[in-house]
Every structure is written in C-alpha cells, then in structure tokens.
XYZ file of C-alpha atoms in Angstrom:
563
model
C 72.878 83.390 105.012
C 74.059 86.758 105.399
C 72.375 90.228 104.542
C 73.496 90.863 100.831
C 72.718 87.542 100.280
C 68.922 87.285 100.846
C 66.794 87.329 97.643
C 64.398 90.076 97.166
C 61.026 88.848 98.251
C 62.538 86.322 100.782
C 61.663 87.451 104.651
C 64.736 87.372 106.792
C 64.991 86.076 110.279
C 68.473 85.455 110.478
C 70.859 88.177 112.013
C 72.225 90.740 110.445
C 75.100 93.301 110.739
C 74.030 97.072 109.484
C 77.776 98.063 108.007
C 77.406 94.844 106.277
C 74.436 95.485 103.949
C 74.937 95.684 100.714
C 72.747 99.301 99.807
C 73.298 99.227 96.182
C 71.478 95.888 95.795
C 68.617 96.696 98.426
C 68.201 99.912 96.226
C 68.127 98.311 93.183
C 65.917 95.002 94.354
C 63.136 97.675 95.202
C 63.346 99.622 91.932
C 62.814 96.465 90.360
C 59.844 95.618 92.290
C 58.029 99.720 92.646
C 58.652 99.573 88.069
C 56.658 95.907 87.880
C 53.871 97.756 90.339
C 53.772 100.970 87.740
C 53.531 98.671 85.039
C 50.892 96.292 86.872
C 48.866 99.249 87.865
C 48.946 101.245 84.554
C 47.532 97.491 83.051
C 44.760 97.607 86.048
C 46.396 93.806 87.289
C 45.158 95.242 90.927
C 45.733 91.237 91.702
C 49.584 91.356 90.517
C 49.854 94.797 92.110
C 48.285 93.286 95.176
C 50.882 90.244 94.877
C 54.122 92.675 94.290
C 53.438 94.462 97.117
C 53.061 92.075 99.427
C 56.896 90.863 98.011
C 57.812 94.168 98.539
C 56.978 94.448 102.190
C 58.108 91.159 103.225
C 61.565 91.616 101.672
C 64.939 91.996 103.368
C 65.914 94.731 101.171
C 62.559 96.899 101.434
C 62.750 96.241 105.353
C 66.202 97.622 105.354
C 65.385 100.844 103.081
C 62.906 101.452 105.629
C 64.617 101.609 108.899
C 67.922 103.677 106.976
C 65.319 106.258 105.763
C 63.802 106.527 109.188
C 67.165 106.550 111.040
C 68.744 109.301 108.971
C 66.139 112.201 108.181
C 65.378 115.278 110.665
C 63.371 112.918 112.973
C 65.339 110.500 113.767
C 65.717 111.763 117.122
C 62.121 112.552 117.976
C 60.466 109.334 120.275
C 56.895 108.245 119.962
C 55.115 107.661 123.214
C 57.479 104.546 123.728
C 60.434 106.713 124.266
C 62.789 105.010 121.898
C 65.350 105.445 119.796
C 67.397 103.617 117.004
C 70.820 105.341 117.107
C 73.216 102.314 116.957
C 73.969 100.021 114.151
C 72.864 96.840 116.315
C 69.461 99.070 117.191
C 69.223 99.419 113.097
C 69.379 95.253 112.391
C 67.234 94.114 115.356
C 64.315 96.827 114.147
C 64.747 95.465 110.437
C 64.102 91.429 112.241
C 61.430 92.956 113.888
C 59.296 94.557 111.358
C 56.713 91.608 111.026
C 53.119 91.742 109.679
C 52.036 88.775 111.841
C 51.378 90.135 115.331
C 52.219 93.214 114.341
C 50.033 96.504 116.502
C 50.989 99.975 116.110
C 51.433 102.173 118.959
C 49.070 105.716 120.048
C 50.481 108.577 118.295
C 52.096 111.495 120.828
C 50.324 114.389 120.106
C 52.338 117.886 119.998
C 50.582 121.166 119.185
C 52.604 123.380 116.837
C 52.025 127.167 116.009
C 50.351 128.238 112.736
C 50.920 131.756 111.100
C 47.263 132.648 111.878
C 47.813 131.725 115.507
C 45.425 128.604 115.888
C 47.655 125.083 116.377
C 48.493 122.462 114.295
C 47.819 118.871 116.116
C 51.218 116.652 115.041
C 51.053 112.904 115.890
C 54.065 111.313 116.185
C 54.649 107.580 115.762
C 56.789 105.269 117.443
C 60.039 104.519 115.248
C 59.022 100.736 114.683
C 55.365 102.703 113.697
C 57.612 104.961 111.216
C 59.558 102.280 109.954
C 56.202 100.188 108.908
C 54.985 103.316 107.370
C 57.889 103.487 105.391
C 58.147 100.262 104.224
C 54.838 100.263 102.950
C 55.064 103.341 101.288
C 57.895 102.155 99.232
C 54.957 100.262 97.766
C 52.347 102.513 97.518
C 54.015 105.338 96.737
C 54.755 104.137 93.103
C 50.823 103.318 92.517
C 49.840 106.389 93.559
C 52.634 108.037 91.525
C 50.790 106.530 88.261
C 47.127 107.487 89.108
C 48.113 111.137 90.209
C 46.473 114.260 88.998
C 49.342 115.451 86.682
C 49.390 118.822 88.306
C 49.558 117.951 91.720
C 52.904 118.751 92.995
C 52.641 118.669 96.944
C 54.292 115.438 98.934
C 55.506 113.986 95.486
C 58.837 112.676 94.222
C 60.797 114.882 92.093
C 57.907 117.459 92.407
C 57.885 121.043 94.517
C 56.335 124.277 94.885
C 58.707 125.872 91.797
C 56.668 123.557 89.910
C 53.233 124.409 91.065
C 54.288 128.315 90.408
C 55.762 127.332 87.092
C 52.480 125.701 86.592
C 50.692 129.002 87.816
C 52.445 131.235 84.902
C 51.571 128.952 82.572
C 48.111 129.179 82.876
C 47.443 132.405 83.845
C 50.495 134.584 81.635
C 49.082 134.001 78.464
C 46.777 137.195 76.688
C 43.970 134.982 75.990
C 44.002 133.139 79.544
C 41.127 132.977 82.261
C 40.814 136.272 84.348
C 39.305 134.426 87.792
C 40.973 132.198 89.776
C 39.190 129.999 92.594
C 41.505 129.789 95.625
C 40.590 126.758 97.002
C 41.755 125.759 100.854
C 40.354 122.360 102.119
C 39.469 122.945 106.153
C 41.442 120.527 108.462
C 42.425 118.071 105.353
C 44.517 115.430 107.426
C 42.094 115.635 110.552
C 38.564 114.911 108.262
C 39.309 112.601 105.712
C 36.925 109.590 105.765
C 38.484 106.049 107.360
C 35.808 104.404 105.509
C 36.903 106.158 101.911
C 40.296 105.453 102.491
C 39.804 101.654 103.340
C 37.872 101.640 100.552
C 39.597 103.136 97.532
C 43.497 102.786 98.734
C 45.012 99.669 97.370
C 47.603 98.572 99.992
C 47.498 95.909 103.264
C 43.817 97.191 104.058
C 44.474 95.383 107.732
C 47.351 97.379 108.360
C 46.011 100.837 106.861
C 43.229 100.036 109.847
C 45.379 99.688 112.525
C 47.316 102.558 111.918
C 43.855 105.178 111.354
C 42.354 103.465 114.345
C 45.886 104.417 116.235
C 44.614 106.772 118.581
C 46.969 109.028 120.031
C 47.909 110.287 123.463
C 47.820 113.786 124.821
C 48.208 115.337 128.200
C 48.789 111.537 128.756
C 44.682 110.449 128.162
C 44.475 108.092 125.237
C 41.845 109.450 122.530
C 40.242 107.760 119.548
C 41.033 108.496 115.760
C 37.393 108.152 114.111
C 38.424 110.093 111.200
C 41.223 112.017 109.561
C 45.354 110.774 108.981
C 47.764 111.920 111.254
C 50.391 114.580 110.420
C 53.721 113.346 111.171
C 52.405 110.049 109.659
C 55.530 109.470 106.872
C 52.682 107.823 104.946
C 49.830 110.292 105.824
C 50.832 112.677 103.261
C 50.328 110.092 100.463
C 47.543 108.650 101.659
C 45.600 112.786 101.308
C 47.122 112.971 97.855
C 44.972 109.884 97.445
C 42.128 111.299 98.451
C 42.544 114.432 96.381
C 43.597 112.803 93.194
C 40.697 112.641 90.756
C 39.958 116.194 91.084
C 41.293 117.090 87.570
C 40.147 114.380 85.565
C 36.363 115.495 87.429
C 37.183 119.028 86.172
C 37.866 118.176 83.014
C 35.060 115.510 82.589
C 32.592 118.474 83.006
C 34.226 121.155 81.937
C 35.516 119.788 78.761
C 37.754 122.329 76.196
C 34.801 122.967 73.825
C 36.093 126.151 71.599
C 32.915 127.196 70.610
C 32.049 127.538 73.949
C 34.853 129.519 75.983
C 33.214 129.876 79.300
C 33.444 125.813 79.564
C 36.928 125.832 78.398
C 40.041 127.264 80.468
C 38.650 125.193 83.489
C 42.668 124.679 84.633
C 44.041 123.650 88.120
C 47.476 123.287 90.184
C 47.114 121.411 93.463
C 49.890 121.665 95.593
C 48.478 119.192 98.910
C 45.029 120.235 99.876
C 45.797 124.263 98.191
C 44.632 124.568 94.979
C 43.761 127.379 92.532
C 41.199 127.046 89.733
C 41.052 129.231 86.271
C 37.477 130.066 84.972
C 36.670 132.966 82.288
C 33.892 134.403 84.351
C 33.189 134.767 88.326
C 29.958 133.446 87.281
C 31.009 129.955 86.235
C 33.677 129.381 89.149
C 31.095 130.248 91.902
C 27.489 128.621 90.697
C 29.172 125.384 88.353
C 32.708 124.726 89.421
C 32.344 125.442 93.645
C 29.609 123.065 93.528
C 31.383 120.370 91.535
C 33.998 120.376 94.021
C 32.173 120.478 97.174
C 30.377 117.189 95.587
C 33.697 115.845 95.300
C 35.002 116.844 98.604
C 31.946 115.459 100.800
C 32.555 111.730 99.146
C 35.747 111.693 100.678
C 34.493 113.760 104.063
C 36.251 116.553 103.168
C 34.663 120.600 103.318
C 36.322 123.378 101.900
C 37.448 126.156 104.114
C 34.502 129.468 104.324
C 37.429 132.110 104.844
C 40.025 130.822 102.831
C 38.176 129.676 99.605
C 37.597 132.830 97.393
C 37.245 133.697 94.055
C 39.754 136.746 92.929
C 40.134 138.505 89.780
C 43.688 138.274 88.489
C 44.636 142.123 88.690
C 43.689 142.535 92.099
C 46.163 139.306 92.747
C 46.535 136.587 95.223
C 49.285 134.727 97.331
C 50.313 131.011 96.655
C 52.992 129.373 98.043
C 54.461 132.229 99.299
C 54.174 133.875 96.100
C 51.933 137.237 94.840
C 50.250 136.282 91.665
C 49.114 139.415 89.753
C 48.864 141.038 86.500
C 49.607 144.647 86.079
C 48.378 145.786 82.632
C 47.814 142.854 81.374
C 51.398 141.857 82.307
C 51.371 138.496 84.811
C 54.450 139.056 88.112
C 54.814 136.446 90.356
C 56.786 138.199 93.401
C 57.567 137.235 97.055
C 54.147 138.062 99.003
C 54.282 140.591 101.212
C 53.284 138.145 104.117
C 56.994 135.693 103.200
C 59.044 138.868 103.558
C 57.094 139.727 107.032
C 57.619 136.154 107.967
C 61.740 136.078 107.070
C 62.138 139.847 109.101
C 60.468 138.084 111.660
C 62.668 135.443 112.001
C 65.317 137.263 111.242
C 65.017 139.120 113.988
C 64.046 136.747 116.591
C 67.252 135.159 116.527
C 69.195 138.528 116.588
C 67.420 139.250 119.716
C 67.754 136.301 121.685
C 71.252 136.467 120.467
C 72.793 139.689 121.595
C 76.039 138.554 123.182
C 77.234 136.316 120.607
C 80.400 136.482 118.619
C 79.498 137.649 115.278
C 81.032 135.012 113.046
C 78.621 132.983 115.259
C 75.643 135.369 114.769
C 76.438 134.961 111.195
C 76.819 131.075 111.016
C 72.922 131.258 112.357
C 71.307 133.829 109.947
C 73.191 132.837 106.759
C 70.890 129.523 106.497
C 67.708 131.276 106.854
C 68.509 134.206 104.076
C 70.045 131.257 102.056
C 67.068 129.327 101.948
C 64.568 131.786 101.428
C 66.361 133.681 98.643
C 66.757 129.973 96.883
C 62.743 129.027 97.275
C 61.929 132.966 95.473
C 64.799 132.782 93.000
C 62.478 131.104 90.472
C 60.525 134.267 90.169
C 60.694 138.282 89.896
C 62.114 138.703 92.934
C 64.976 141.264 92.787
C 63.699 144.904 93.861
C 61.868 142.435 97.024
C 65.533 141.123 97.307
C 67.409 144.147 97.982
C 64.825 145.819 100.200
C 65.000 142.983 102.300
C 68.989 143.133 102.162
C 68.480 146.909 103.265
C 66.027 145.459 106.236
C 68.788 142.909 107.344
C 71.206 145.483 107.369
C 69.252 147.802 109.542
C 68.867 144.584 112.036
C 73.031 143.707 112.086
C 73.315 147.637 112.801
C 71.192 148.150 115.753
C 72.391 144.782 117.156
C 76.143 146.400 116.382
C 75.272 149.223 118.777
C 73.614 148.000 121.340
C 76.733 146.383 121.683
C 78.684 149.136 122.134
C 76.532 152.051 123.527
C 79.622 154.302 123.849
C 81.777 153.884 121.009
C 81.170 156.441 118.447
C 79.619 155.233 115.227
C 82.709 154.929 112.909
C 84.232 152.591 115.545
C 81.160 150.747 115.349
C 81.239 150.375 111.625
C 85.169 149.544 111.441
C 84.748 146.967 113.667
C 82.047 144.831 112.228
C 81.765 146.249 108.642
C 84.154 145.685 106.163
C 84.562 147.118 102.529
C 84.899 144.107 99.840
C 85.200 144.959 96.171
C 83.425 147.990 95.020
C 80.204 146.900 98.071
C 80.867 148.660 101.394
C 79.109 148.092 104.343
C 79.299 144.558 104.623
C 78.754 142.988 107.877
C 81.277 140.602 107.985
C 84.023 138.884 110.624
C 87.496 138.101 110.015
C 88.138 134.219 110.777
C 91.628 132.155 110.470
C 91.107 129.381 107.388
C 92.561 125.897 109.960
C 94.212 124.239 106.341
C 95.729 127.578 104.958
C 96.056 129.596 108.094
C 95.093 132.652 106.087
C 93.006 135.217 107.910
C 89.862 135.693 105.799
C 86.407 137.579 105.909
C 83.389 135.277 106.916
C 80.455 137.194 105.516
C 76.476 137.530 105.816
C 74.132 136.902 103.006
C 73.609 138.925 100.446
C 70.325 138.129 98.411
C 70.871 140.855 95.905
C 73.533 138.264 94.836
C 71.007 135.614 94.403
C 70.761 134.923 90.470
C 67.023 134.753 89.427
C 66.586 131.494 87.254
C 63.565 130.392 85.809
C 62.344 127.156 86.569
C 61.439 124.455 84.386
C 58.521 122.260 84.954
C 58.646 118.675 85.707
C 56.461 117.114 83.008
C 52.836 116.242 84.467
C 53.049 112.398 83.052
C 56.666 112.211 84.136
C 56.523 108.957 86.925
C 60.101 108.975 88.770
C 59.237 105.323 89.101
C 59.060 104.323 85.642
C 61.953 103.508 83.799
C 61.722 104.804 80.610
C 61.435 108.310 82.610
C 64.771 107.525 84.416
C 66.971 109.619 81.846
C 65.135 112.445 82.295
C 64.655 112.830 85.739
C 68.527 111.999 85.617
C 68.872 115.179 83.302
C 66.703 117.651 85.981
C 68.911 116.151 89.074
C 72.416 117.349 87.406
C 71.020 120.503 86.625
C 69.220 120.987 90.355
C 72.781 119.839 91.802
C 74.677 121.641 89.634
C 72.669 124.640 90.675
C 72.860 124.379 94.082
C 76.671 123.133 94.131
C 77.202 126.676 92.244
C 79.904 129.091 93.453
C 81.440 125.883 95.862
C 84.088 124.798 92.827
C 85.909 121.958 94.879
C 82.387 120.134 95.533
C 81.095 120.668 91.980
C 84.034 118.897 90.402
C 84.613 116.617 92.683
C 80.376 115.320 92.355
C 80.926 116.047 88.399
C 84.070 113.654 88.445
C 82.079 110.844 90.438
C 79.027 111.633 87.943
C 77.037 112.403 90.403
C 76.987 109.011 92.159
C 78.232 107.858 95.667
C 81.750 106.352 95.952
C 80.226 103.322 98.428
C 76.698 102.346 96.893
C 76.760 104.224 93.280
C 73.372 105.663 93.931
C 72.449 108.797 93.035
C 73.511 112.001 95.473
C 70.695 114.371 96.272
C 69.950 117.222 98.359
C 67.781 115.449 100.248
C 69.808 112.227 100.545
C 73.073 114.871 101.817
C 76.811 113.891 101.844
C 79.730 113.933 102.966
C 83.390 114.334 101.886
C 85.771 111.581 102.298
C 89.488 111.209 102.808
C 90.397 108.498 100.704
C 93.601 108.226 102.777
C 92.493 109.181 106.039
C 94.227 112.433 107.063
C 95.075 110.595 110.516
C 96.976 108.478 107.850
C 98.673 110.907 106.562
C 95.988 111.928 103.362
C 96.117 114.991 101.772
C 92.822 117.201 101.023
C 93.590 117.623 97.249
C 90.697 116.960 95.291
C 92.652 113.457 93.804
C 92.251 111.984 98.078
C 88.407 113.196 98.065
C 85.357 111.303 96.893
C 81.373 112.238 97.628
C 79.386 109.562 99.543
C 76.097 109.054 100.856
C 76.025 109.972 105.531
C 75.242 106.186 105.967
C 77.552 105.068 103.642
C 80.486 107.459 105.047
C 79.559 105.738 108.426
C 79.892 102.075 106.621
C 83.470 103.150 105.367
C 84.492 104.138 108.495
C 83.096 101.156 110.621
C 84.834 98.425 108.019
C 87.851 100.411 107.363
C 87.403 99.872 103.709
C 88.788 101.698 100.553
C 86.935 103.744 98.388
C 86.765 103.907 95.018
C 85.520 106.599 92.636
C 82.949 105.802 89.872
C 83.421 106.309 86.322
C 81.654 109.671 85.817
C-alpha cells in the first residue's frame, strides 16, 4: 500500500517515498479529525475526544504533517543533543515510520542561554528533531481542544491570533469616555520554567504518559544532565500551548467575581487581554485592582505554581501610560494614542546600527539588502497604530546612520561627492540612499533603494472575533475572509505576485491549500525556463516550498486552480 493510500487513522509501517505523498489529503484527513475533537470537546465527550486523538496520532497523515512542519520552519537546521538532522527526502519518510508511541523515550533537551533586553538570559531547550516531530504531532491534536476552551482574549501562541489583536483589544477597552482609568500590568515571573508538572498532568487532556516523559526530559548543559522538576521548556513546539493551558480560565475567574453589575460600577469594567503570560487588567479605581483583583489572581496563579513578577506587575493610571507589546498606551486629555514605545524605537536604532557597524566595507546594494528587512518588519508590526510622526523621526535617525557610514568611507572626498555617489534624487524626495543595480530579465539599470517608513500606510486593524475557533468549520469562511485581506495587504505594491495569488484564489497550484505568510512560497515556471518558459504571468503559478520541491523531484505539470 502506498502513502496516499493509507486511511486516516490506520498506522503505517510500510515504506514510503516523501515526493510521493499526497498533502492535500493528509491536510484534509486531519481537518476532519481536529473539527470532530472541537465538536467532541464543546459536548464535554472527553472519552470521544480521548478516542479521536489517539486516531489522530497514530495516523499516516498526522505523522506526515508533523515531520513537513518540523522540516521546513526556521529550525529545521538547529540539532538537539543527538546532533541530527532531517534534510533529505529519504531522512523525511524513515522519521514519519519511526514516530511510534510503543517504546517511544524522548531525548534531554540542549540547553542554550539567549540574551534578554534587561540583560538577564533566557534558558532555551532544544529537542531532538524525532522529540519535535512527536511534539508536533500531538499538538495537531491538542491544539484544537485548547482552541475551544481558550480565554477569548488571549491572543499569544494562537492560530489566526497576534499582537495587532491584543492592541486592537487594548483600544477597545480603554478608548471609550466612560472606560476604566487603572490598568493592572500583570507579568507572570519565569512562566515556562515554574509551571506545576503535577497541574499539567492533571488538567491537560492529551497522552498523559507521553506529556510525562517529555516534562521529566531533563536537559543537558555544559554537557551535565539536569532534572526538569517543574516548568515546560521553551523551544518545546508544544510548550507554548501547554502555558496557554495553564493560563486559560483567568477570564471566566474575573468575570465570575467581578460580574457587570450596573448599579455597582466599581465591580463592573473588570476587562483583560492576555497576550502569553502579559496581561493588562481594567478596574475603575486603584483601590479595587490592588486589594480585590491582585489577590484573585495570585490565588489563581499559585494553583498552577505560578507567582507574578514584584517589578513588573504594577498598577498605572491611564494618563501617565504604559508599554505593551511594544506599544505606549496613553490618554492625553481624555484622548486614548497607542504609539511605538520609546523602548521599540531604541531597540530598532540599535539594531540598526549594529549591523552598519560590523558592516563597513560592504557594497551598498548589499548593506541595503540587510537593513531593508529589519525597517520592513518593524514599520509593518506599528502600522496598526498612530505611528507616523515616530515613523519619520526614525527615517531621519536611519538617515543620519547611512550618512556617517557614507563618510567614513570616504574620509577625503568632499561632501557633495559623498552625497552624489550614494544619494540619489527620486520624484519630488531627495536624499535617498539608494544604489544603482542592472535588472538580469530587462537589463535596465535601476535604483535599489532603502526603506522608507514614512511610506508605510497606517491601517487599522480589525479584531479577530474572541469565539472565532480556526478549527471549526462553520468559522472557515471567515477566517478565509481575514487571510485575503492579510495577503492582500502584505502582497501590496508587488502587482505581479498579487495577481498571480488572486488568479490561483489564493490556493497552491500542487496541494490547493491555502498560501500564508507563514506557510511562504515560491514562484513556479510552468515551462521550466531551462525548457525554454517564459516569465509572463500566463507560465507562473504560486505553490507551497515543499510542494515546489515535489514538482521538481517528479517532473510533473502544474496546474492552476480555479480562483
């Protein structure tokens, strides 16, 4: 029996070949099986959604899902403490044979130390990819229980959900006239490193003997093996999940007793936004945040052997402000801005100018090439709020960066051979550090420039529905509806990718699943150029990295979808 033939809760032992799986069925065999577990769970069947998951992570097509997830993100290069990695297709079909529950023992985490912005580090275990690959398989079904008993405005580590959200989420209950005037900022100390094992084998509904053996891990630093008596590692693909988890309850507590009673305001406007183990609380008076709702949450916290952080929990009055997410919250005159904080523009410069520095002899198309992402990125994450005067001042502080670099290049060249060399005048804009580049199709010489965020257009972001449950299908049309926009968005200004996505209706040429950013692409040649193809926009078609690679491998033709 071959790969695309095995049913969807039938284990596989027989060999496979990677190019040969069939991804469109594998995808849509485990939507199948994640929408009965949302419907089991929201029914309380915890014995059907005990029996679909175990289907789920003894199928072929939940094992494969598993090992292409693990083998295409940013990690897929990273070892555990086992050294290994899956980087050929007949790596990627022995791991999915080999992901068995019988016999199966994970492998010590290796522990890396990574910088934090207040100059403590951040312990990162990293699992083995067989370890990753169980993680993920697993959380294909957990993730779609935990998805249904959520806190509605929890946003961190969840499908379909982000930090625009959470801010979204932020204006909404603090912009109004009539809104709360304190806000709790809540920070829970060393989350992933303290959460009970004992709460978590207790409460989380998934293969309890296989949640053990992966908190009981241990990892290995300096080479000496250590216990894990408590907490979930970061780097865990499941460990996020698994905190939410833990966390998830906290609003229904909140609102349980702190019920909206309007003849009683000070027990009303109780609201929170939890975005992972950072929240922020609304309360009409100081009064009631510090001596009724601190309490309530510390109670809630210590069940789950959690504390919240002394120096980082604090109760603030909204028109002195506080950061979120990278945001400053505020109200000036009774007017609510959300703006860039102070501390993300520090953090960008500093970046910035890192890389200028240890790049001083570069070319400066290539100097370009590496900033470009970085001002990209961070003027897309602040263009859902009032960001525009912080967007041109730090335009202005980039600029004064590309200078000085410009003339330490040239210490004795006078200034306006400096500026004709890498500054160019486009439009009605001068001073724009840019580098003239040859175009390989057209052979057109053509000006390759830097960033500007002043050109960033400042959208506002809509919500994602707290009830919304991406694996529910009656909520499939809708999250549908947010994905064109959020691609259409981000395709923006690059015409030839926008129609040619449009055209395939946003679906891969190979599999017919959905295109995301976080799932990438690539462009195809139809007709391979080596074949003599064209690059008109008729001999192009959008497909999914893995399934560009499948193409390739089996040499087979493409077809567009019907948009």
């Amino acid at each position: 029996m071959t790969a695309s033939l095995q049913d969807a809760g039938a284990p596989s032992h027989n060999p496979v070949q990677w190019h040969q799986i069939e991804w469109s069925r594998c995808h849509r065999e485990v939507r199948r099986l994640q929408a009965r577990i949302v419907k089991a769970t929201r029914e309380r069947r915890w014995g059907k959604v005990k029996a679909l998951q175990w289907l789920l992570t003894h199928s072929f097509h939940g094992k494969a899902l598993a090992v292409k997830r693990v083998t295409e993100n940013q990690g897929k290069n990273t070892p555990g403490v086992d050294g290994e990695t899956w980087s050929t297709p007949e790596s990627k079909s022995t791991a999915i044979l080999s992901m068995r529950r019988q016999g199966y023992r994970p492998s010590p985490l290796r522990r890396i130390y990574i910088p934090k912005s207040n100059g403590k580090l951040r312990p990162l275990g990293i699992p083995t990819l067989r370890d990753r690959a169980m993680q993920a398989l697993h959380l294909l079904s957990l993730d779609p229980l935990a998805e249904t008993v959520a806190d509605n405005y929890s946003y961190g580590f969840r499908t379909h959900r982000s930090a625009a959200d959470a801010i979204e989420r932020c204006f909404g209950m603090l912009g109004k006239k009539i809104s709360p005037q304190w806000v709790l900022e809540g920070d829970i100390k060393a989350c992933f490193d303290k959460i009970s094992h004992d709460w978590l084998l207790a409460n989380v509904r998934m293969d309890r003997a296989i949640l053990r053996k992966w908190l009981k891990a241990g990892f290995v630093s300096d080479g000496v093996l250590s216990p894990t008596e408590e907490g979930t590692p970061q780097g865990g693909i499941i460990s996020p999940v698994l905190a939410n988890l833990a966390l998830d309850g906290l609003q229904a507590m909140l609102r349980d007793r702190f019920p909206w009673v309007r003849k009683n305001k000070l027990r009303g406007c109780v609201n929170l936004v939890r975005y992972a183990d950072d929240f922020l609380i609304t309360g009409r008076s100081k009064g009631l945040l510090e001596h009724e709702v601190l309490p309530a949450i510390a109670e809630f916290l210590r069940e789950r052997g959690l504390e919240l952080s002394q120096e980082k929990t604090l109760i603030t009055h909204i028109d002195q402000g506080f950061d979120f997410l990278g945001q400053n919250v505020r109200k000036y005159g009774g007017k609510l801005l959300i703006r860039p904080s102070d501390k993300s523009v520090s953090s960008l410069m500093e970046k910035i100018r890192e890389v200028i520095r240890n790049n001083k002899q570069v070319k400066q198309s290539t100097l370009i090439r590496m900033l470009n992402p970085i001002i990209k990125g961070w003027g897309n994450y602040h263009r859902h709020v009032v960001s525009k005067h912080t967007f041109h001042k730090v335009d202005y502080l980039i600029w004064q960066c590309v200078w000085r670099w410009a003339k330490r290049r040239h210490p004795r060249k006078r200034l306006p051979w400096i500026k004709t060399r890498y500054f160019h005048r486009i439009g009605q804009r001068d001073w724009i550090f840019a580098a003239e580049e040859r175009d390989p199709e057209s052979d057109d010489v053509k000006l390759f420039k830097i960033e500007h965020l002043s050109k960033v257009t400042i959208v506002r972001h809509v919500a994602v529905r707290g009830e919304a449950n991406p694996y529910d299908p009656k909520w499939e049309s809708y999250f549908e509806e947010r994905l064109s926009l959020r691609m259409a968005k981000s395709l923006a200004g690059r015409r030839v990718l926008l129609s040619l996505w449009m055209s395939q209706g946003g679906k891969c040429a190979q599999c017919g699943e959905k295109i995301t950013k976080q799932s990438g692409w690539h462009v195809h040649h139809i007709r391979w150029r080596s074949r003599g193809g064209s690059s008109g926009i008729s001999n192009l078609a959008f497909l999914h990295p893995n399934c560009h690679r499948q193409v390739h491998s089996r040499d087979t033709e493409v077809r567009k979808p019907a948009p």
